[in-house]
Amino acid sequence: SFGSNVMSKIASIGLPVAIAAGIVAVAVDFGDKLEASQMGLSQVLKTVGLSWSAYSGQIAATGQKMSNYGDTQAQVDTSLAAVVRVTGSMKDALASESTIADIAATKHIDLASATQIFTQSLAGAGKGLKQLGVVQASGATEAKAMATAQTTLSDQVSQAGGMAKFAAQHNI
């Protein structure tokens, strides 16, 4: 009876401790991913001659906005790093995140995959945007072509009556 009472007390304490340990493990993993993504973005910024401190507020605000789409700050940091790597501009990367989120929502893909489509189109491999019905103007600079593509996609989505209708019309 004494042994069963002791085991009962240990079991009653063990479950909450195990749950707390699991929560701590998840938080540590999340923190590690966030730290790694921020270090990666910081390094990319340094490579193109920009500084983390100059953009940290805008990066955090973009992460907060993107959390409405279900993306984490770590995912946003990784996406921003990929766009900065191609464009060399944090301003362009920050402005592009809503377009990338729209691509992700339209195609029902994750932010990383949408970022890949977007950066490939910036680098001249417009296959991803062609799948969305956006054709890159030949001979135009990359910046002008992307501006045209963003406007065209936005117009097509509006004309279709919203993102869901556009996706349905394009079998996405």
CSV table of N, CA, C and O in Angstrom, one decimal, residues 5 31 44 48-49 52 56 63 75 78 80 86 108-109 114 119 130-131 137 143 162 167:
chain,number,residue,atom,x,y,z
A,5,ASN,N,1.1,3.9,-3.1
A,5,ASN,CA,0.9,5.4,-2.9
A,5,ASN,C,2.1,6.2,-3.5
A,5,ASN,O,1.9,7.2,-4.1
A,31,GLY,N,13.3,28.3,-31.0
A,31,GLY,CA,14.3,29.3,-30.8
A,31,GLY,C,15.6,29.0,-31.6
A,31,GLY,O,16.2,30.0,-32.2
A,44,VAL,N,23.6,37.2,-45.1
A,44,VAL,CA,23.2,37.6,-46.5
A,44,VAL,C,23.3,39.1,-46.5
A,44,VAL,O,23.8,39.7,-47.5
A,48,VAL,N,25.8,41.6,-48.9
A,48,VAL,CA,25.4,42.7,-49.9
A,48,VAL,C,25.6,44.1,-49.4
A,48,VAL,O,25.1,45.0,-50.0
A,49,GLY,N,26.3,44.2,-48.3
A,49,GLY,CA,26.7,45.5,-47.7
A,49,GLY,C,25.6,46.2,-46.9
A,49,GLY,O,25.6,47.4,-46.8
A,52,TRP,N,22.0,44.2,-40.3
A,52,TRP,CA,20.8,43.6,-39.6
A,52,TRP,C,20.1,44.7,-38.8
A,52,TRP,O,18.9,44.9,-38.9
A,56,SER,N,16.1,45.4,-38.8
A,56,SER,CA,15.5,44.4,-37.8
A,56,SER,C,14.1,44.8,-37.5
A,56,SER,O,13.2,43.9,-37.4
A,63,GLY,N,7.5,39.7,-40.4
A,63,GLY,CA,7.3,38.4,-39.8
A,63,GLY,C,5.9,38.4,-39.1
A,63,GLY,O,5.2,37.4,-39.2
A,75,GLN,N,10.7,31.2,-41.0
A,75,GLN,CA,10.4,31.0,-42.4
A,75,GLN,C,10.4,32.3,-43.2
A,75,GLN,O,10.9,32.3,-44.3
A,78,THR,N,14.1,33.2,-43.7
A,78,THR,CA,14.7,32.4,-44.8
A,78,THR,C,14.3,32.9,-46.2
A,78,THR,O,15.1,33.0,-47.1
A,80,LEU,N,13.2,36.0,-46.9
A,80,LEU,CA,13.8,37.3,-47.2
A,80,LEU,C,15.3,37.1,-47.6
A,80,LEU,O,15.8,37.8,-48.5
A,86,VAL,N,19.3,37.2,-54.3
A,86,VAL,CA,19.1,37.4,-55.8
A,86,VAL,C,19.0,38.9,-56.1
A,86,VAL,O,19.6,39.3,-57.1
A,108,HIS,N,-1.3,26.8,-53.1
A,108,HIS,CA,-1.4,25.9,-52.0
A,108,HIS,C,-0.1,25.3,-51.7
A,108,HIS,O,0.0,24.0,-51.5
A,109,ILE,N,1.0,26.1,-51.6
A,109,ILE,CA,2.3,25.6,-51.3
A,109,ILE,C,2.9,26.4,-50.1
A,109,ILE,O,2.3,27.4,-49.7
A,114,ALA,N,7.1,28.9,-52.6
A,114,ALA,CA,6.7,30.1,-53.3
A,114,ALA,C,7.9,31.0,-53.5
A,114,ALA,O,8.1,31.7,-54.5
A,119,THR,N,12.1,33.7,-56.7
A,119,THR,CA,13.5,34.0,-57.0
A,119,THR,C,13.9,33.4,-58.3
A,119,THR,O,14.8,34.0,-59.0
A,130,LYS,N,5.0,31.6,-65.3
A,130,LYS,CA,4.2,31.2,-66.4
A,130,LYS,C,3.1,30.2,-66.0
A,130,LYS,O,2.0,30.2,-66.6
A,131,GLN,N,3.4,29.4,-65.0
A,131,GLN,CA,2.3,28.4,-64.6
A,131,GLN,C,1.1,29.2,-64.0
A,131,GLN,O,0.0,28.7,-64.0
A,137,ALA,N,8.0,40.0,-69.7
A,137,ALA,CA,8.3,40.8,-70.9
A,137,ALA,C,9.7,40.6,-71.3
A,137,ALA,O,10.6,40.6,-70.5
A,143,ALA,N,13.8,44.0,-62.7
A,143,ALA,CA,13.0,44.8,-61.8
A,143,ALA,C,11.7,45.2,-62.5
A,143,ALA,O,10.6,45.1,-61.9
A,162,GLY,N,-11.2,37.4,-56.7
A,162,GLY,CA,-10.5,37.0,-55.5
A,162,GLY,C,-9.6,35.8,-55.7
A,162,GLY,O,-9.6,35.1,-56.8
A,167,ALA,N,-7.7,30.8,-58.2
A,167,ALA,CA,-7.1,29.4,-58.1
A,167,ALA,C,-8.0,28.4,-58.8
A,167,ALA,O,-7.5,27.5,-59.5
